[in-house]
Amino acid sequence: MKNIENIRKFLKERLQQDTTTLYGYENERNQVIDLLARAANGESNSALLVGPRKCGKTTLVNSAILRLLQRESFVTNTSIISLNGLVHIDDRSALKSITSQMNLNREVEGKVFNSFSENLSFLLSCLKKGAKNQGLIFIIEEFDLFCAHHNQTLLYNLFDVAQSAQTPICVLGLTQRLDVMELLEKRVKSRFSHRQIFLLQENNFNDYLEIFKKLLKLPKPYEFDEWKSQKMSLEFSETNVTKLPFLRRIFDPTSFNFHKNSITEWNKSIKKLCGDEKMVKSLESFFHFDSSIASLKLLMFQFISKLSICNYEKLRSSDLIKLIERVKEDDKVTLITGLSVLEVCLLIAIKHHCDIYDNDPFNFEIIFTRFDKFSVKSTSMQNISRETILRCFENLRHLELIAPVGIEGKVQKEYQMYKSLIFASQIDDAVHKYQNLPTEVEQWAKSSLI
Amino acid sequence: MDHNPNVINKLSSHISKDEQFPNCLYLFGHKSTGKSVCLQKFLKDSEDWLCSVVIQAAVCYKSQILYETVINKFFNHKLSRDNNYESYAKIDTVENFLKYLNALDPAKSFLIAIENAERLRDMEFNILPILTKLQEFTGLNISCVLVSHIAFSKFDLSPMIKIHVPDFSKADLIAIFSNDYESLQEEIIADIHKSLFNEIEQNQQLEIVKSLDQEFYKNYLSIFLNVFYKVTRDLSELQLLANKCYKSYYAPVLRREIKVNDVTNLWRNITKLLKTTLNSSSLRIQNLSASEFDGKQVNEDSSGERKKNLRTFAQTLELPFFAKYLLIASFLASHNDAKFDKRLFMKHHGKERKRQQKAKVSEKLNIQFGPKSFTIDRLLAIFYAILDEKVGLTCNLLAQISTLVDLNFLTFSSGENNIMEGTAKLQSTIGLDFAINIGRVVGFNVRQYLTDFH
């Protein structure tokens, strides 16, 4: 039993903490490694890494840096500065952070700078004085957010330094916006090297399945040994780069100890699990739904969490199938099935209205009239007062299933115009799933004729 | 029973001792389905190995409060007189916040729970993305639970693990409400002691109270839910109403008019009250006055009367005769197009031009789109047209317009200060039903003068 807990802990930790193992993108990674290594040799450069959210941009950079940290020449010749658009919300805070990451707080103390560039060039000159020809690497995450800063001063200065080859400096921006070039000001754009690396998702289910298997299996004993040697080489470089956030919590499999037999036994059970055709098919449907590695990891985290609950010794394929079903569910539909019958009736009225008037906006009066026509004929929904219905209508708004159009508060609330934020198909779906819905309501949902 | 063991299990399987936490969890479900209760139970159970803080997003009107509450809790810093109620540190930026988080002991585990998380969307843009990626920024074993009642897609965030808290079924509700049984029983006994001084009578009633068992209460609950469940599933609202209506359910039993096990008669007795409660209160809690639910007085007569009163609020409204006409005139002015005035209100409006008979495609009515504004001149013209008698245009009459404005039956839509110039515009605020009822009092058919119903 203790063994299972250990395995679970290992798998969970690997999923969450292993931010340096990259799947795919071999070429792109080599490109980045090449770029960064040149900075160590005294060459300036700038590049942008563009890819959709959660596609592995940060992981790619992390793994590239980790690879480079094993080279002694790189470690001694460069220092890495990481900035994040979410954290450094203006250029001043960014500069402050740069100063402290370069360990130059003491030098700057008491100095007054007239301009941003003066400050930056002072920092760089300080670095030059430090004898060695040190290259600087700027990793800028959420690059697009820096474009919103006043005059784009930071970006301008960084690119300017990179272009004029004063100090070897490499600027690597990470962003999810494809149109990031449009955000740059003209003077900034002209100083940028226009090197963009796009991360496109490779859609290959076989690779995907391999990753799935790999993430579930325990590593073989010899792999543990490999890690150990890698760890040794990293310890050597720890003096320089401990500031990097991802290195603070690097995944360390060497802290785990598994018995040889338990490893083979577990891996056997995983092999058996992956032989289940039904499960593979279900996984494939999930792959078509969302093929990113990040969401696969999320799914697997939930899957592995199942290990404890009922003292299962093994992972069960049926759990994964159920999980995939649940992940694919539509939240809005789930929420609608939890509403009261009256609220569902109002949604149906809204659906019919949108259907007939081609998504015209509606107000409470219109929906009320439509519902009233139905309720007079119905047996179960009679004699409900207008105020009660108005309240349910407001509840729909509260749930953000409908949203007001135009300026609010100008008219009485009954006449405030709304637009629907859900599709007719979602309502149909919910009506289908709703338990104990009166038959007449169900029929009304199918046809607006009463 | 209030908490759902399934949800707690899920929480604890994702966030368990000595293991890596997920980046972020999204706990969602309708209001009063026990989201917070589940979370609190879970946090209490794992108190000794998990350092957690629960934050009400509604309280955080600025981000500083959020940051400082978290840091105070994590550094075990309590606000007291000794430290002058100052927090651990002044933290007003995300950068600072992360700096302090980084100073925490990496061997411990941390959890930040945020209730009403949807409100964070209105705060600074970077708060939500950072909270969902705290592990990446701090290197701690830290997680964040967002609690909300809306769908996850309403947040612009990268995917995370979602846990849905299902709403209560009828059976769940009955089981939860049955917890109140004991206290209700005591309440009844206390009531009897208070209201009856005749000892024999008292003893007899106490005897009957004993026979009101759980089953009796459950029967009542299922009758109650049959009426209310289709309208709302809000537990707290239902609970309040159920407890209040219970009095009228058992009252006839105490009076020995209906036997304890005579379910049909009990149902017949209560069902009318339940229906009126459903409508008259419109489920607004403040509308329920205690006297309305005084079980002894509620019988068929009074409940029927109340219902009638409700319908005839318009008829009991104390307004001068002309003011009522003004009110109707304003309603007509607000809901008719000015171009139809001539046809509607003049006796000799000439022959109506034969319009092309439009097929009645449109179901849309003018009254559905709210009142339009009108000038005082038009209001008076309509007023004189619908009134049979001749009255002078006195200041008394004009004063009644301002009375109606004071009573909020009319509002100014523009030009409030230019009444004398005649550019001021008014709107009627009353609804069709109300107008029709007023019309009935003064003997005037409102519908006849609305273009919608021609």
PDB file of N, CA and C in Angstrom, chain B residues 37-84:
ATOM      1  N   VAL B  37     -19.502  25.279   2.243  1.00  0.00           N
ATOM      2  CA  VAL B  37     -19.566  24.326   3.354  1.00  0.00           C
ATOM      3  C   VAL B  37     -18.608  23.170   3.103  1.00  0.00           C
ATOM      4  N   CYS B  38     -18.639  22.645   1.885  1.00  0.00           N
ATOM      5  CA  CYS B  38     -17.734  21.544   1.524  1.00  0.00           C
ATOM      6  C   CYS B  38     -16.285  21.970   1.695  1.00  0.00           C
ATOM      7  N   LEU B  39     -15.999  23.158   1.178  1.00  0.00           N
ATOM      8  CA  LEU B  39     -14.627  23.636   1.223  1.00  0.00           C
ATOM      9  C   LEU B  39     -14.165  23.798   2.670  1.00  0.00           C
ATOM     10  N   GLN B  40     -15.022  24.405   3.482  1.00  0.00           N
ATOM     11  CA  GLN B  40     -14.636  24.627   4.872  1.00  0.00           C
ATOM     12  C   GLN B  40     -14.420  23.313   5.605  1.00  0.00           C
ATOM     13  N   LYS B  41     -15.310  22.356   5.329  1.00  0.00           N
ATOM     14  CA  LYS B  41     -15.161  21.049   5.974  1.00  0.00           C
ATOM     15  C   LYS B  41     -13.820  20.436   5.595  1.00  0.00           C
ATOM     16  N   PHE B  42     -13.526  20.517   4.295  1.00  0.00           N
ATOM     17  CA  PHE B  42     -12.265  19.956   3.815  1.00  0.00           C
ATOM     18  C   PHE B  42     -11.066  20.650   4.464  1.00  0.00           C
ATOM     19  N   LEU B  43     -11.124  21.967   4.547  1.00  0.00           N
ATOM     20  CA  LEU B  43      -9.993  22.711   5.113  1.00  0.00           C
ATOM     21  C   LEU B  43      -9.832  22.411   6.593  1.00  0.00           C
ATOM     22  N   LYS B  44     -10.966  22.213   7.268  1.00  0.00           N
ATOM     23  CA  LYS B  44     -10.890  21.925   8.691  1.00  0.00           C
ATOM     24  C   LYS B  44     -10.246  20.543   8.921  1.00  0.00           C
ATOM     25  N   ASP B  45     -10.648  19.607   8.053  1.00  0.00           N
ATOM     26  CA  ASP B  45     -10.092  18.256   8.189  1.00  0.00           C
ATOM     27  C   ASP B  45      -8.595  18.223   7.944  1.00  0.00           C
ATOM     28  N   SER B  46      -8.127  19.116   7.086  1.00  0.00           N
ATOM     29  CA  SER B  46      -6.704  19.047   6.717  1.00  0.00           C
ATOM     30  C   SER B  46      -5.904  20.176   7.344  1.00  0.00           C
ATOM     31  N   GLU B  47      -6.476  20.728   8.399  1.00  0.00           N
ATOM     32  CA  GLU B  47      -5.875  21.883   9.066  1.00  0.00           C
ATOM     33  C   GLU B  47      -4.406  21.679   9.429  1.00  0.00           C
ATOM     34  N   ASP B  48      -4.104  20.487   9.954  1.00  0.00           N
ATOM     35  CA  ASP B  48      -2.787  20.318  10.576  1.00  0.00           C
ATOM     36  C   ASP B  48      -1.639  20.169   9.585  1.00  0.00           C
ATOM     37  N   TRP B  49      -1.937  19.928   8.326  1.00  0.00           N
ATOM     38  CA  TRP B  49      -0.819  19.868   7.372  1.00  0.00           C
ATOM     39  C   TRP B  49      -0.952  20.881   6.241  1.00  0.00           C
ATOM     40  N   LEU B  50      -2.053  21.595   6.211  1.00  0.00           N
ATOM     41  CA  LEU B  50      -2.269  22.530   5.111  1.00  0.00           C
ATOM     42  C   LEU B  50      -2.471  23.931   5.669  1.00  0.00           C
ATOM     43  N   CYS B  51      -1.696  24.864   5.167  1.00  0.00           N
ATOM     44  CA  CYS B  51      -1.845  26.252   5.588  1.00  0.00           C
ATOM     45  C   CYS B  51      -2.791  26.927   4.595  1.00  0.00           C
ATOM     46  N   SER B  52      -3.970  27.279   5.043  1.00  0.00           N
ATOM     47  CA  SER B  52      -4.952  27.750   4.067  1.00  0.00           C
ATOM     48  C   SER B  52      -5.553  29.083   4.489  1.00  0.00           C
ATOM     49  N   VAL B  53      -6.052  29.779   3.498  1.00  0.00           N
ATOM     50  CA  VAL B  53      -6.754  31.030   3.771  1.00  0.00           C
ATOM     51  C   VAL B  53      -7.957  31.120   2.838  1.00  0.00           C
ATOM     52  N   VAL B  54      -9.094  31.544   3.389  1.00  0.00           N
ATOM     53  CA  VAL B  54     -10.303  31.720   2.577  1.00  0.00           C
ATOM     54  C   VAL B  54     -10.557  33.208   2.433  1.00  0.00           C
ATOM     55  N   ILE B  55     -10.747  33.620   1.196  1.00  0.00           N
ATOM     56  CA  ILE B  55     -10.905  35.054   0.949  1.00  0.00           C
ATOM     57  C   ILE B  55     -12.224  35.316   0.239  1.00  0.00           C
ATOM     58  N   GLN B  56     -12.958  36.279   0.746  1.00  0.00           N
ATOM     59  CA  GLN B  56     -14.173  36.711   0.074  1.00  0.00           C
ATOM     60  C   GLN B  56     -13.795  37.788  -0.933  1.00  0.00           C
ATOM     61  N   ALA B  57     -13.970  37.478  -2.206  1.00  0.00           N
ATOM     62  CA  ALA B  57     -13.578  38.469  -3.209  1.00  0.00           C
ATOM     63  C   ALA B  57     -14.424  39.726  -3.079  1.00  0.00           C
ATOM     64  N   ALA B  58     -15.620  39.580  -2.548  1.00  0.00           N
ATOM     65  CA  ALA B  58     -16.495  40.737  -2.416  1.00  0.00           C
ATOM     66  C   ALA B  58     -15.918  41.758  -1.440  1.00  0.00           C
ATOM     67  N   VAL B  59     -15.117  41.289  -0.497  1.00  0.00           N
ATOM     68  CA  VAL B  59     -14.537  42.180   0.505  1.00  0.00           C
ATOM     69  C   VAL B  59     -13.365  42.970  -0.083  1.00  0.00           C
ATOM     70  N   CYS B  60     -12.681  42.368  -1.035  1.00  0.00           N
ATOM     71  CA  CYS B  60     -11.470  42.977  -1.565  1.00  0.00           C
ATOM     72  C   CYS B  60     -11.810  44.050  -2.584  1.00  0.00           C
ATOM     73  N   TYR B  61     -12.100  45.238  -2.109  1.00  0.00           N
ATOM     74  CA  TYR B  61     -12.411  46.312  -3.065  1.00  0.00           C
ATOM     75  C   TYR B  61     -11.140  46.857  -3.690  1.00  0.00           C
ATOM     76  N   LYS B  62      -9.995  46.552  -3.089  1.00  0.00           N
ATOM     77  CA  LYS B  62      -8.750  46.806  -3.812  1.00  0.00           C
ATOM     78  C   LYS B  62      -7.811  45.626  -3.576  1.00  0.00           C
ATOM     79  N   SER B  63      -6.856  45.479  -4.467  1.00  0.00           N
ATOM     80  CA  SER B  63      -6.071  44.250  -4.450  1.00  0.00           C
ATOM     81  C   SER B  63      -5.185  44.152  -3.210  1.00  0.00           C
ATOM     82  N   GLN B  64      -4.856  45.295  -2.634  1.00  0.00           N
ATOM     83  CA  GLN B  64      -3.988  45.291  -1.469  1.00  0.00           C
ATOM     84  C   GLN B  64      -4.579  44.437  -0.346  1.00  0.00           C
ATOM     85  N   ILE B  65      -5.897  44.542  -0.191  1.00  0.00           N
ATOM     86  CA  ILE B  65      -6.547  43.773   0.876  1.00  0.00           C
ATOM     87  C   ILE B  65      -6.359  42.284   0.630  1.00  0.00           C
ATOM     88  N   LEU B  66      -6.514  41.889  -0.608  1.00  0.00           N
ATOM     89  CA  LEU B  66      -6.342  40.473  -0.932  1.00  0.00           C
ATOM     90  C   LEU B  66      -4.934  40.003  -0.592  1.00  0.00           C
ATOM     91  N   TYR B  67      -3.947  40.748  -1.060  1.00  0.00           N
ATOM     92  CA  TYR B  67      -2.568  40.334  -0.826  1.00  0.00           C
ATOM     93  C   TYR B  67      -2.263  40.259   0.669  1.00  0.00           C
ATOM     94  N   GLU B  68      -2.659  41.307   1.376  1.00  0.00           N
ATOM     95  CA  GLU B  68      -2.268  41.372   2.784  1.00  0.00           C
ATOM     96  C   GLU B  68      -2.967  40.314   3.622  1.00  0.00           C
ATOM     97  N   THR B  69      -4.225  40.018   3.285  1.00  0.00           N
ATOM     98  CA  THR B  69      -4.912  38.963   4.030  1.00  0.00           C
ATOM     99  C   THR B  69      -4.187  37.638   3.871  1.00  0.00           C
ATOM    100  N   VAL B  70      -3.784  37.343   2.638  1.00  0.00           N
ATOM    101  CA  VAL B  70      -3.084  36.088   2.385  1.00  0.00           C
ATOM    102  C   VAL B  70      -1.781  36.025   3.172  1.00  0.00           C
ATOM    103  N   ILE B  71      -1.017  37.089   3.055  1.00  0.00           N
ATOM    104  CA  ILE B  71       0.306  37.089   3.709  1.00  0.00           C
ATOM    105  C   ILE B  71       0.164  37.047   5.231  1.00  0.00           C
ATOM    106  N   ASN B  72      -0.789  37.815   5.767  1.00  0.00           N
ATOM    107  CA  ASN B  72      -1.013  37.773   7.220  1.00  0.00           C
ATOM    108  C   ASN B  72      -1.263  36.350   7.689  1.00  0.00           C
ATOM    109  N   LYS B  73      -2.123  35.672   6.925  1.00  0.00           N
ATOM    110  CA  LYS B  73      -2.495  34.323   7.359  1.00  0.00           C
ATOM    111  C   LYS B  73      -1.296  33.378   7.248  1.00  0.00           C
ATOM    112  N   PHE B  74      -0.571  33.480   6.162  1.00  0.00           N
ATOM    113  CA  PHE B  74       0.516  32.540   5.925  1.00  0.00           C
ATOM    114  C   PHE B  74       1.688  32.769   6.877  1.00  0.00           C
ATOM    115  N   PHE B  75       1.860  34.008   7.308  1.00  0.00           N
ATOM    116  CA  PHE B  75       2.933  34.267   8.263  1.00  0.00           C
ATOM    117  C   PHE B  75       2.420  34.237   9.697  1.00  0.00           C
ATOM    118  N   ASN B  76       1.183  33.781   9.825  1.00  0.00           N
ATOM    119  CA  ASN B  76       0.591  33.645  11.140  1.00  0.00           C
ATOM    120  C   ASN B  76       0.581  34.972  11.898  1.00  0.00           C
ATOM    121  N   HIS B  77       0.269  35.992  11.185  1.00  0.00           N
ATOM    122  CA  HIS B  77       0.286  37.324  11.782  1.00  0.00           C
ATOM    123  C   HIS B  77      -1.155  37.721  12.086  1.00  0.00           C
ATOM    124  N   LYS B  78      -1.474  37.910  13.343  1.00  0.00           N
ATOM    125  CA  LYS B  78      -2.853  38.265  13.696  1.00  0.00           C
ATOM    126  C   LYS B  78      -2.932  39.750  14.006  1.00  0.00           C
ATOM    127  N   LEU B  79      -3.986  40.372  13.495  1.00  0.00           N
ATOM    128  CA  LEU B  79      -4.171  41.782  13.782  1.00  0.00           C
ATOM    129  C   LEU B  79      -4.678  41.931  15.207  1.00  0.00           C
ATOM    130  N   SER B  80      -4.010  42.763  15.984  1.00  0.00           N
ATOM    131  CA  SER B  80      -4.465  42.943  17.354  1.00  0.00           C
ATOM    132  C   SER B  80      -4.069  44.344  17.817  1.00  0.00           C
ATOM    133  N   ARG B  81      -4.403  44.652  19.050  1.00  0.00           N
ATOM    134  CA  ARG B  81      -4.089  45.973  19.548  1.00  0.00           C
ATOM    135  C   ARG B  81      -2.583  46.168  19.675  1.00  0.00           C
ATOM    136  N   ASP B  82      -1.906  45.079  19.945  1.00  0.00           N
ATOM    137  CA  ASP B  82      -0.461  45.196  20.149  1.00  0.00           C
ATOM    138  C   ASP B  82       0.245  45.706  18.901  1.00  0.00           C
ATOM    139  N   ASN B  83      -0.175  45.219  17.764  1.00  0.00           N
ATOM    140  CA  ASN B  83       0.484  45.681  16.539  1.00  0.00           C
ATOM    141  C   ASN B  83      -0.328  46.765  15.832  1.00  0.00           C
ATOM    142  N   ASN B  84      -1.234  47.386  16.600  1.00  0.00           N
ATOM    143  CA  ASN B  84      -1.988  48.518  16.065  1.00  0.00           C
ATOM    144  C   ASN B  84      -2.813  48.153  14.826  1.00  0.00           C
TER     145      ASN B  84
END
